[in-house]
């Protein structure tokens, strides 16, 4: 699939000599230094622990959707998010391809089953947004089904957020060069080869189709009660920190240290427009 | 609880000498004769069998909600409905009081779990409408929860009907005298004593509160895409036939015999206004 | 499939002129008269109601497996059994063909999911015994899988009965002539046509294969803690009454009327040997 | 709870000046060096990835039970185990206290629900062994229930292993001093405070009761088809590596590098007797 990458991207990768390069438009020249990353992450994870304690006491429910192209870093972000949380009250929801029976049910049904009960935090590794993006690109759904999805989605999310579920929708955004790079390194990294599904490899050839589907999806589903946060993810460290900060900054839990939580870096995190940056 | 019944109702019952009486405003003087009932029911059940065959072939999904005061005849109607259907494709959904965990989830969540997959027919013996009526009368939910329910319900039902689930909402309506009569006969009928839950007996004293909650619920939730059918149920036979006819008449399944299905008797079945008849 | 029936059976049916005939070896010449049937059934259903009340109070769990060849009357027996019981505490478990995922799990897993909690009565319309009989006849499982099934079954049933689940295993036994008769009447009865699955019709040609599989299954799985009750089912009425009586007679519930319950008719109900009668 | 610790243990801790000490009988003087740990872990995780690929292709099912006293390192071991595995085929099963309904079901029922389907690897963070240990120490079950558990357990595990589920039972064993140390550090580590449940803190006072319950449980449930592997866990690094090695060394998956997998260190890992080391 190296051949599938457009010329300039391949050049860029070659030049970089296998070293990670950052997107030219990325607002930082360097990745966040390891020390700073670890220190910050540590502080934020402490806050997450307090958030969870508060949620359990107050009976609050939190759902965080992690979306993004292949290799965007969904799994890694979820790992850092949940690393120090109580496994009996944190659920990672990573659903497989629907069975025939599931495929015949109301599209949202199998996801609703996994919505949090009181005190629970659910982290979705991909979600109902499959229909907006990957199912479109690969033709896994009809156009009518996708239109119906866009029609239903705002109501669906209104219902669950009105009900008090705190829903966060995170789009991890990476550049084409970074994606290629990560694919290449997956190919060589025996720990990550399994991540290279057919869908990933074939998907590489569909950068534009993905871009269109993503843009459309984000714009059609950016609701006041369920807004998207696009997080630039070429630097995984900054992205992971932004994910956690995003959630923490919007909830008033007990013992919150505002100074630690701070604000999400606006150069890294913004609305749907940021996918075009 | 005989004492809880208002004077005129008790008089009426006494006069009737224990024999079933019909509501004075009921449009027929006599119950439907047994022969006619059985012959009609038999024909309609044959149509139901065709309906199911069609649903299984076409991958259609049907949900019928049976609601009504205690003793209105929900269970009996469901029994006649499902009597000759394939048990592997028909599900009676009769949920118990929610567990603590369920009570903390999105109110509609545990019902959504039971929505039909392709080819399935789900018959709800009580439903999410509990929150509108019995939970109100008995104080099982707060006023805010009930208001939220009414706010969410139209969207919820729009979502599932838009998705193609054919939803029927049946309110079996009985008069106070008839209810009392049935309670009395439950009391004496060893086959039915279990039906006399605390909620039933105490509920007898709340006829007005029920009436208010019902009226409010039906009017607030009578949607063009999910209308209520109120069925006068003082005569169980006519009511059961009306339930089946209602569903059959609105679906174009293969092999349908229009002459058998006919129209639902408009004296028996109508919109929410009929509860005041 | 009329042609598939062996000569003498077809003769018998022809002679009977479409009228139900009873097996020559059946211990009664006539079906149970309707009046007697209804009166007895009524009394027994009252006892079932008490049984359920007792189970709910005492937190008891009851599971009844209904097995038998096609047309043996499993569904009808379950209907009479559950007719007057509380639907919120009675579950009919009629599982469909396993999905791929289910087929890859421990064979008993999907059945265990439906085992009763306290106060519940579960009626299985077919069960894990599929592997012993229909899966054998139609080659839906390998010989190794079936052997494993027979090896595991006694332990499985020991576990759940030891745990306090009251397990009843009922084999409804019909003669070949009666089966043919019922198939024929299904063919003509529009209410029952759906019951004529491919498996039924093809199965008609496999009477002997079924007999062998049944005999083997019943003998290999007749355990002291989970014995089979074979009930002669050529007369549906006597069979239904025997099913109910069987369960009632073995449980000491509150308010039990021993005179009503009585004993199961030994001419109708016995151990595995009775299938050869 | 510092006061609850017996004198010598407290002395030891004081002397250690807050620095982690290893149990006097621990076979190594020092923890495994970080470099060696990371290099080894990395190689083993690559093998785990191959194991999973093989399981998915071959339709194999794997279940690993992680047990041990509080602070033994169950969660951490599971994290390293699953770190690089496909989340759609790996499930961490960390069940909460049973609901009333669950508590009334067959004890093993809610665990069976989570047994792997083909291609799945299930990691149990605590398990059905709760009844043997924590439920005994805290009186959450009756003596009869526990005896029944011991009676049933061998059959239960025989059934699922016979069926082809590859079951590993790991007991992470720590010394009293190490446990106290970890409790103390939990107390001070804001990332781990949530782990200090009431059960943990109170449990500290029950070291002996735990020891008895553990010893009894391990000896009564060490079956040839489902043996216990006791892993000395005072050094977390060696323990995590032993867990992974244990599983890898017993399965012949495709592409296995025997030299990497090697053998589990017999000084660290052995049968039930090792808990007394
Ligand atoms: N036939 C299909 N229909 C619908 N969704 C599918 C289908 N095949 C794959 N998907 C979905 O596409 C997404 C991407 O697949 P893949 O890249 O293989 O998984 P992962 O996210 O684990 O890398 C997954 O959520 C998967 O469920
Ligand atoms: N491919 C299959 N694998 C396993 N079991 C099957 C398969 N096909 C049918 N069965 C089972 O055979 C039994 C008999 O089927 P059928 O006669 O169609 O159903 P019913 O019992 O509703 O009349 C059912 O329990 C069904 O689940
Ligand atoms: N009342 C109870 N009945 C049965 N099990 C219980 C009860 N209370 C706690 N447990 C179980 O005891 C175990 C230990 O509890 P705890 O130390 O709080 O959890 P953790 O393993 O998450 O640290 C858990 O598996 C929990 O489910
Ligand atoms: N505490 C409760 N909270 C919510 N619903 C309840 C509660 N108690 C009973 N109900 C419901 O009220 C309805 C009537 O109860 P019953 O007449 O006992 O079947 C059922 O649907 C019950 O589930």
PDB file of C-alpha atoms in Angstrom, chain C residues 21-250:
ATOM      1  CA  UNK C  21     -57.393 -42.492  15.896  1.00  0.00           C
ATOM      2  CA  UNK C  22     -55.642 -43.571  18.969  1.00  0.00           C
ATOM      3  CA  UNK C  23     -52.638 -45.794  18.871  1.00  0.00           C
ATOM      4  CA  UNK C  24     -53.607 -49.428  19.163  1.00  0.00           C
ATOM      5  CA  UNK C  25     -51.527 -49.807  22.262  1.00  0.00           C
ATOM      6  CA  UNK C  26     -52.856 -46.685  23.878  1.00  0.00           C
ATOM      7  CA  UNK C  27     -54.342 -47.645  27.234  1.00  0.00           C
ATOM      8  CA  UNK C  28     -57.623 -45.851  26.702  1.00  0.00           C
ATOM      9  CA  UNK C  29     -60.037 -46.392  23.893  1.00  0.00           C
ATOM     10  CA  UNK C  30     -61.360 -42.904  23.911  1.00  0.00           C
ATOM     11  CA  UNK C  31     -59.892 -39.508  24.448  1.00  0.00           C
ATOM     12  CA  UNK C  32     -60.718 -37.989  27.785  1.00  0.00           C
ATOM     13  CA  UNK C  33     -64.164 -36.431  27.570  1.00  0.00           C
ATOM     14  CA  UNK C  34     -64.149 -32.684  27.203  1.00  0.00           C
ATOM     15  CA  UNK C  35     -66.103 -32.024  30.383  1.00  0.00           C
ATOM     16  CA  UNK C  36     -63.876 -34.110  32.529  1.00  0.00           C
ATOM     17  CA  UNK C  37     -60.826 -32.546  30.924  1.00  0.00           C
ATOM     18  CA  UNK C  38     -61.949 -29.018  31.525  1.00  0.00           C
ATOM     19  CA  UNK C  39     -63.029 -29.591  35.069  1.00  0.00           C
ATOM     20  CA  UNK C  40     -59.799 -31.344  35.941  1.00  0.00           C
ATOM     21  CA  UNK C  41     -57.654 -28.811  34.177  1.00  0.00           C
ATOM     22  CA  UNK C  42     -59.398 -26.014  35.995  1.00  0.00           C
ATOM     23  CA  UNK C  43     -58.712 -27.558  39.365  1.00  0.00           C
ATOM     24  CA  UNK C  44     -55.109 -28.203  38.521  1.00  0.00           C
ATOM     25  CA  UNK C  45     -54.535 -24.699  37.228  1.00  0.00           C
ATOM     26  CA  UNK C  46     -55.752 -23.418  40.565  1.00  0.00           C
ATOM     27  CA  UNK C  47     -53.089 -25.546  42.173  1.00  0.00           C
ATOM     28  CA  UNK C  48     -50.504 -24.127  39.780  1.00  0.00           C
ATOM     29  CA  UNK C  49     -51.432 -20.659  40.918  1.00  0.00           C
ATOM     30  CA  UNK C  50     -50.772 -21.687  44.491  1.00  0.00           C
ATOM     31  CA  UNK C  51     -47.542 -23.298  43.438  1.00  0.00           C
ATOM     32  CA  UNK C  52     -46.421 -20.044  41.913  1.00  0.00           C
ATOM     33  CA  UNK C  53     -47.427 -17.999  44.942  1.00  0.00           C
ATOM     34  CA  UNK C  54     -45.419 -20.366  47.074  1.00  0.00           C
ATOM     35  CA  UNK C  55     -42.412 -20.189  44.747  1.00  0.00           C
ATOM     36  CA  UNK C  56     -42.477 -16.414  44.868  1.00  0.00           C
ATOM     37  CA  UNK C  57     -42.677 -16.307  48.637  1.00  0.00           C
ATOM     38  CA  UNK C  58     -40.145 -19.005  49.225  1.00  0.00           C
ATOM     39  CA  UNK C  59     -37.793 -17.875  46.479  1.00  0.00           C
ATOM     40  CA  UNK C  60     -38.024 -21.263  44.790  1.00  0.00           C
ATOM     41  CA  UNK C  61     -36.953 -21.879  41.205  1.00  0.00           C
ATOM     42  CA  UNK C  62     -38.643 -24.278  38.832  1.00  0.00           C
ATOM     43  CA  UNK C  63     -37.652 -25.345  35.331  1.00  0.00           C
ATOM     44  CA  UNK C  64     -39.750 -27.641  33.168  1.00  0.00           C
ATOM     45  CA  UNK C  65     -38.365 -29.011  29.927  1.00  0.00           C
ATOM     46  CA  UNK C  66     -40.944 -29.960  27.324  1.00  0.00           C
ATOM     47  CA  UNK C  67     -39.559 -32.255  24.674  1.00  0.00           C
ATOM     48  CA  UNK C  68     -41.021 -34.562  22.073  1.00  0.00           C
ATOM     49  CA  UNK C  69     -41.177 -35.201  18.352  1.00  0.00           C
ATOM     50  CA  UNK C  70     -42.729 -32.605  16.116  1.00  0.00           C
ATOM     51  CA  UNK C  71     -46.481 -32.324  16.732  1.00  0.00           C
ATOM     52  CA  UNK C  72     -46.141 -34.019  20.104  1.00  0.00           C
ATOM     53  CA  UNK C  73     -47.909 -31.094  21.703  1.00  0.00           C
ATOM     54  CA  UNK C  74     -45.137 -29.211  23.478  1.00  0.00           C
ATOM     55  CA  UNK C  75     -46.567 -25.786  22.731  1.00  0.00           C
ATOM     56  CA  UNK C  76     -50.081 -26.752  23.723  1.00  0.00           C
ATOM     57  CA  UNK C  77     -48.972 -28.257  27.004  1.00  0.00           C
ATOM     58  CA  UNK C  78     -46.973 -25.126  27.819  1.00  0.00           C
ATOM     59  CA  UNK C  79     -49.975 -22.986  27.005  1.00  0.00           C
ATOM     60  CA  UNK C  80     -52.207 -24.826  29.461  1.00  0.00           C
ATOM     61  CA  UNK C  81     -49.480 -24.806  32.038  1.00  0.00           C
ATOM     62  CA  UNK C  82     -48.854 -21.081  31.890  1.00  0.00           C
ATOM     63  CA  UNK C  83     -52.371 -19.981  31.044  1.00  0.00           C
ATOM     64  CA  UNK C  84     -53.234 -18.529  34.414  1.00  0.00           C
ATOM     65  CA  UNK C  85     -49.824 -17.755  35.774  1.00  0.00           C
ATOM     66  CA  UNK C  86     -48.262 -14.394  36.405  1.00  0.00           C
ATOM     67  CA  UNK C  87     -46.458 -13.428  33.194  1.00  0.00           C
ATOM     68  CA  UNK C  88     -43.878 -11.427  35.133  1.00  0.00           C
ATOM     69  CA  UNK C  89     -42.701 -14.540  36.929  1.00  0.00           C
ATOM     70  CA  UNK C  90     -43.210 -17.167  34.227  1.00  0.00           C
ATOM     71  CA  UNK C  91     -40.936 -17.395  31.244  1.00  0.00           C
ATOM     72  CA  UNK C  92     -41.398 -19.506  28.165  1.00  0.00           C
ATOM     73  CA  UNK C  93     -37.963 -20.165  26.725  1.00  0.00           C
ATOM     74  CA  UNK C  94     -38.203 -21.023  23.027  1.00  0.00           C
ATOM     75  CA  UNK C  95     -34.773 -20.441  21.577  1.00  0.00           C
ATOM     76  CA  UNK C  96     -34.165 -20.238  17.852  1.00  0.00           C
ATOM     77  CA  UNK C  97     -31.365 -21.854  15.908  1.00  0.00           C
ATOM     78  CA  UNK C  98     -28.114 -20.678  17.490  1.00  0.00           C
ATOM     79  CA  UNK C  99     -26.243 -17.781  15.906  1.00  0.00           C
ATOM     80  CA  UNK C 100     -22.677 -18.372  14.789  1.00  0.00           C
ATOM     81  CA  UNK C 101     -21.349 -16.827  17.946  1.00  0.00           C
ATOM     82  CA  UNK C 102     -23.629 -18.908  20.146  1.00  0.00           C
ATOM     83  CA  UNK C 103     -22.722 -22.046  18.211  1.00  0.00           C
ATOM     84  CA  UNK C 104     -19.090 -21.460  19.146  1.00  0.00           C
ATOM     85  CA  UNK C 105     -19.767 -21.116  22.866  1.00  0.00           C
ATOM     86  CA  UNK C 106     -20.128 -23.811  25.455  1.00  0.00           C
ATOM     87  CA  UNK C 107     -23.180 -25.736  24.299  1.00  0.00           C
ATOM     88  CA  UNK C 108     -25.136 -25.204  27.517  1.00  0.00           C
ATOM     89  CA  UNK C 109     -24.247 -21.535  27.817  1.00  0.00           C
ATOM     90  CA  UNK C 110     -27.219 -19.992  26.066  1.00  0.00           C
ATOM     91  CA  UNK C 111     -29.630 -22.172  28.000  1.00  0.00           C
ATOM     92  CA  UNK C 112     -28.029 -21.405  31.345  1.00  0.00           C
ATOM     93  CA  UNK C 113     -28.642 -17.723  30.709  1.00  0.00           C
ATOM     94  CA  UNK C 114     -32.360 -18.471  30.952  1.00  0.00           C
ATOM     95  CA  UNK C 115     -32.329 -20.490  34.156  1.00  0.00           C
ATOM     96  CA  UNK C 116     -34.832 -19.200  36.712  1.00  0.00           C
ATOM     97  CA  UNK C 117     -34.012 -16.699  39.439  1.00  0.00           C
ATOM     98  CA  UNK C 118     -35.908 -16.923  42.709  1.00  0.00           C
ATOM     99  CA  UNK C 119     -39.642 -17.016  42.341  1.00  0.00           C
ATOM    100  CA  UNK C 120     -39.447 -17.791  38.631  1.00  0.00           C
ATOM    101  CA  UNK C 121     -40.868 -20.675  36.656  1.00  0.00           C
ATOM    102  CA  UNK C 122     -39.242 -21.346  33.290  1.00  0.00           C
ATOM    103  CA  UNK C 123     -40.916 -23.505  30.712  1.00  0.00           C
ATOM    104  CA  UNK C 124     -38.553 -24.715  27.994  1.00  0.00           C
ATOM    105  CA  UNK C 125     -40.140 -25.329  24.594  1.00  0.00           C
ATOM    106  CA  UNK C 126     -37.374 -27.634  23.376  1.00  0.00           C
ATOM    107  CA  UNK C 127     -34.088 -27.387  25.150  1.00  0.00           C
ATOM    108  CA  UNK C 128     -30.500 -28.557  25.273  1.00  0.00           C
ATOM    109  CA  UNK C 129     -31.871 -31.973  24.273  1.00  0.00           C
ATOM    110  CA  UNK C 130     -31.905 -30.783  20.678  1.00  0.00           C
ATOM    111  CA  UNK C 131     -28.374 -32.096  20.450  1.00  0.00           C
ATOM    112  CA  UNK C 132     -29.498 -35.568  21.419  1.00  0.00           C
ATOM    113  CA  UNK C 133     -32.311 -35.852  18.921  1.00  0.00           C
ATOM    114  CA  UNK C 134     -33.010 -33.355  16.124  1.00  0.00           C
ATOM    115  CA  UNK C 135     -29.373 -32.362  15.683  1.00  0.00           C
ATOM    116  CA  UNK C 136     -28.482 -36.028  15.340  1.00  0.00           C
ATOM    117  CA  UNK C 137     -31.209 -36.851  12.867  1.00  0.00           C
ATOM    118  CA  UNK C 138     -30.448 -33.856  10.684  1.00  0.00           C
ATOM    119  CA  UNK C 139     -26.693 -33.913  11.088  1.00  0.00           C
ATOM    120  CA  UNK C 140     -26.552 -30.451  12.700  1.00  0.00           C
ATOM    121  CA  UNK C 141     -23.799 -31.630  15.017  1.00  0.00           C
ATOM    122  CA  UNK C 142     -20.856 -33.959  14.703  1.00  0.00           C
ATOM    123  CA  UNK C 143     -20.746 -37.306  16.435  1.00  0.00           C
ATOM    124  CA  UNK C 144     -18.016 -35.979  18.700  1.00  0.00           C
ATOM    125  CA  UNK C 145     -20.171 -33.057  19.724  1.00  0.00           C
ATOM    126  CA  UNK C 146     -23.014 -35.385  20.529  1.00  0.00           C
ATOM    127  CA  UNK C 147     -20.830 -37.698  22.531  1.00  0.00           C
ATOM    128  CA  UNK C 148     -19.489 -34.724  24.439  1.00  0.00           C
ATOM    129  CA  UNK C 149     -23.058 -33.678  25.060  1.00  0.00           C
ATOM    130  CA  UNK C 150     -23.926 -37.014  26.623  1.00  0.00           C
ATOM    131  CA  UNK C 151     -20.789 -36.909  28.691  1.00  0.00           C
ATOM    132  CA  UNK C 152     -21.482 -33.437  30.002  1.00  0.00           C
ATOM    133  CA  UNK C 153     -25.201 -33.567  30.441  1.00  0.00           C
ATOM    134  CA  UNK C 154     -25.385 -35.537  33.705  1.00  0.00           C
ATOM    135  CA  UNK C 155     -22.910 -33.186  35.343  1.00  0.00           C
ATOM    136  CA  UNK C 156     -24.669 -30.137  34.047  1.00  0.00           C
ATOM    137  CA  UNK C 157     -28.026 -31.285  35.355  1.00  0.00           C
ATOM    138  CA  UNK C 158     -26.525 -32.365  38.615  1.00  0.00           C
ATOM    139  CA  UNK C 159     -25.096 -28.899  39.102  1.00  0.00           C
ATOM    140  CA  UNK C 160     -28.305 -27.030  38.565  1.00  0.00           C
ATOM    141  CA  UNK C 161     -30.482 -29.440  40.522  1.00  0.00           C
ATOM    142  CA  UNK C 162     -28.028 -29.583  43.413  1.00  0.00           C
ATOM    143  CA  UNK C 163     -28.201 -25.822  43.422  1.00  0.00           C
ATOM    144  CA  UNK C 164     -31.876 -26.109  44.149  1.00  0.00           C
ATOM    145  CA  UNK C 165     -33.474 -25.619  40.752  1.00  0.00           C
ATOM    146  CA  UNK C 166     -36.377 -28.025  40.528  1.00  0.00           C
ATOM    147  CA  UNK C 167     -35.959 -29.557  37.120  1.00  0.00           C
ATOM    148  CA  UNK C 168     -38.643 -31.558  35.366  1.00  0.00           C
ATOM    149  CA  UNK C 169     -37.962 -33.256  32.061  1.00  0.00           C
ATOM    150  CA  UNK C 170     -41.023 -34.264  30.142  1.00  0.00           C
ATOM    151  CA  UNK C 171     -40.971 -36.311  26.984  1.00  0.00           C
ATOM    152  CA  UNK C 172     -44.286 -36.154  25.149  1.00  0.00           C
ATOM    153  CA  UNK C 173     -44.545 -39.372  23.228  1.00  0.00           C
ATOM    154  CA  UNK C 174     -46.769 -39.914  20.228  1.00  0.00           C
ATOM    155  CA  UNK C 175     -47.304 -42.778  17.869  1.00  0.00           C
ATOM    156  CA  UNK C 176     -46.436 -42.603  14.212  1.00  0.00           C
ATOM    157  CA  UNK C 177     -50.052 -42.676  13.160  1.00  0.00           C
ATOM    158  CA  UNK C 178     -50.919 -39.842  15.460  1.00  0.00           C
ATOM    159  CA  UNK C 179     -47.984 -37.798  14.210  1.00  0.00           C
ATOM    160  CA  UNK C 180     -49.055 -38.278  10.630  1.00  0.00           C
ATOM    161  CA  UNK C 181     -52.563 -37.361  11.491  1.00  0.00           C
ATOM    162  CA  UNK C 182     -51.469 -34.178  13.134  1.00  0.00           C
ATOM    163  CA  UNK C 183     -49.214 -33.311  10.240  1.00  0.00           C
ATOM    164  CA  UNK C 184     -52.112 -33.795   7.905  1.00  0.00           C
ATOM    165  CA  UNK C 185     -54.330 -31.635   9.991  1.00  0.00           C
ATOM    166  CA  UNK C 186     -51.624 -29.002  10.230  1.00  0.00           C
ATOM    167  CA  UNK C 187     -51.492 -29.004   6.513  1.00  0.00           C
ATOM    168  CA  UNK C 188     -55.153 -28.253   6.348  1.00  0.00           C
ATOM    169  CA  UNK C 189     -55.421 -26.008   9.336  1.00  0.00           C
ATOM    170  CA  UNK C 190     -54.471 -22.483   8.388  1.00  0.00           C
ATOM    171  CA  UNK C 191     -53.762 -21.783  12.047  1.00  0.00           C
ATOM    172  CA  UNK C 192     -51.107 -24.415  12.124  1.00  0.00           C
ATOM    173  CA  UNK C 193     -49.495 -24.317   8.738  1.00  0.00           C
ATOM    174  CA  UNK C 194     -46.582 -22.298  10.048  1.00  0.00           C
ATOM    175  CA  UNK C 195     -45.787 -25.186  12.321  1.00  0.00           C
ATOM    176  CA  UNK C 196     -44.950 -27.306   9.319  1.00  0.00           C
ATOM    177  CA  UNK C 197     -41.299 -26.389   9.051  1.00  0.00           C
ATOM    178  CA  UNK C 198     -38.973 -28.078   6.620  1.00  0.00           C
ATOM    179  CA  UNK C 199     -37.645 -29.990   9.548  1.00  0.00           C
ATOM    180  CA  UNK C 200     -41.068 -31.365  10.316  1.00  0.00           C
ATOM    181  CA  UNK C 201     -41.846 -32.494   6.834  1.00  0.00           C
ATOM    182  CA  UNK C 202     -38.464 -33.993   6.149  1.00  0.00           C
ATOM    183  CA  UNK C 203     -38.480 -35.440   9.622  1.00  0.00           C
ATOM    184  CA  UNK C 204     -41.510 -37.550   8.743  1.00  0.00           C
ATOM    185  CA  UNK C 205     -39.264 -39.718   6.646  1.00  0.00           C
ATOM    186  CA  UNK C 206     -36.974 -40.314   9.578  1.00  0.00           C
ATOM    187  CA  UNK C 207     -39.283 -42.003  12.060  1.00  0.00           C
ATOM    188  CA  UNK C 208     -36.794 -44.776  12.776  1.00  0.00           C
ATOM    189  CA  UNK C 209     -33.809 -42.470  13.016  1.00  0.00           C
ATOM    190  CA  UNK C 210     -35.766 -40.378  15.452  1.00  0.00           C
ATOM    191  CA  UNK C 211     -36.774 -43.440  17.445  1.00  0.00           C
ATOM    192  CA  UNK C 212     -33.172 -44.499  17.788  1.00  0.00           C
ATOM    193  CA  UNK C 213     -31.963 -41.048  18.746  1.00  0.00           C
ATOM    194  CA  UNK C 214     -34.775 -40.641  21.248  1.00  0.00           C
ATOM    195  CA  UNK C 215     -34.278 -43.995  22.842  1.00  0.00           C
ATOM    196  CA  UNK C 216     -30.572 -43.429  23.171  1.00  0.00           C
ATOM    197  CA  UNK C 217     -31.031 -39.939  24.545  1.00  0.00           C
ATOM    198  CA  UNK C 218     -33.598 -40.874  27.132  1.00  0.00           C
ATOM    199  CA  UNK C 219     -31.665 -43.845  28.381  1.00  0.00           C
ATOM    200  CA  UNK C 220     -28.382 -41.995  28.578  1.00  0.00           C
ATOM    201  CA  UNK C 221     -29.830 -39.034  30.415  1.00  0.00           C
ATOM    202  CA  UNK C 222     -32.278 -40.569  32.863  1.00  0.00           C
ATOM    203  CA  UNK C 223     -30.629 -39.565  36.100  1.00  0.00           C
ATOM    204  CA  UNK C 224     -31.839 -40.100  39.597  1.00  0.00           C
ATOM    205  CA  UNK C 225     -31.659 -36.364  40.238  1.00  0.00           C
ATOM    206  CA  UNK C 226     -33.138 -35.492  36.853  1.00  0.00           C
ATOM    207  CA  UNK C 227     -35.326 -38.329  35.660  1.00  0.00           C
ATOM    208  CA  UNK C 228     -37.356 -38.325  32.497  1.00  0.00           C
ATOM    209  CA  UNK C 229     -41.086 -38.546  32.594  1.00  0.00           C
ATOM    210  CA  UNK C 230     -42.375 -39.982  29.387  1.00  0.00           C
ATOM    211  CA  UNK C 231     -45.988 -38.990  28.870  1.00  0.00           C
ATOM    212  CA  UNK C 232     -48.098 -40.719  26.280  1.00  0.00           C
ATOM    213  CA  UNK C 233     -49.449 -37.882  24.247  1.00  0.00           C
ATOM    214  CA  UNK C 234     -51.725 -39.400  21.655  1.00  0.00           C
ATOM    215  CA  UNK C 235     -54.541 -37.986  23.731  1.00  0.00           C
ATOM    216  CA  UNK C 236     -53.568 -34.365  24.196  1.00  0.00           C
ATOM    217  CA  UNK C 237     -55.968 -33.846  27.034  1.00  0.00           C
ATOM    218  CA  UNK C 238     -54.645 -36.623  29.188  1.00  0.00           C
ATOM    219  CA  UNK C 239     -51.113 -35.534  28.323  1.00  0.00           C
ATOM    220  CA  UNK C 240     -51.604 -31.941  29.399  1.00  0.00           C
ATOM    221  CA  UNK C 241     -53.161 -33.004  32.630  1.00  0.00           C
ATOM    222  CA  UNK C 242     -50.337 -35.424  33.266  1.00  0.00           C
ATOM    223  CA  UNK C 243     -47.737 -32.685  32.724  1.00  0.00           C
ATOM    224  CA  UNK C 244     -49.276 -30.432  35.312  1.00  0.00           C
ATOM    225  CA  UNK C 245     -49.948 -33.211  37.751  1.00  0.00           C
ATOM    226  CA  UNK C 246     -46.380 -34.405  37.440  1.00  0.00           C
ATOM    227  CA  UNK C 247     -44.975 -31.096  38.597  1.00  0.00           C
ATOM    228  CA  UNK C 248     -47.566 -30.482  41.276  1.00  0.00           C
ATOM    229  CA  UNK C 249     -47.285 -33.938  42.759  1.00  0.00           C
ATOM    230  CA  UNK C 250     -43.589 -33.558  43.413  1.00  0.00           C
TER     231      UNK C 250
END
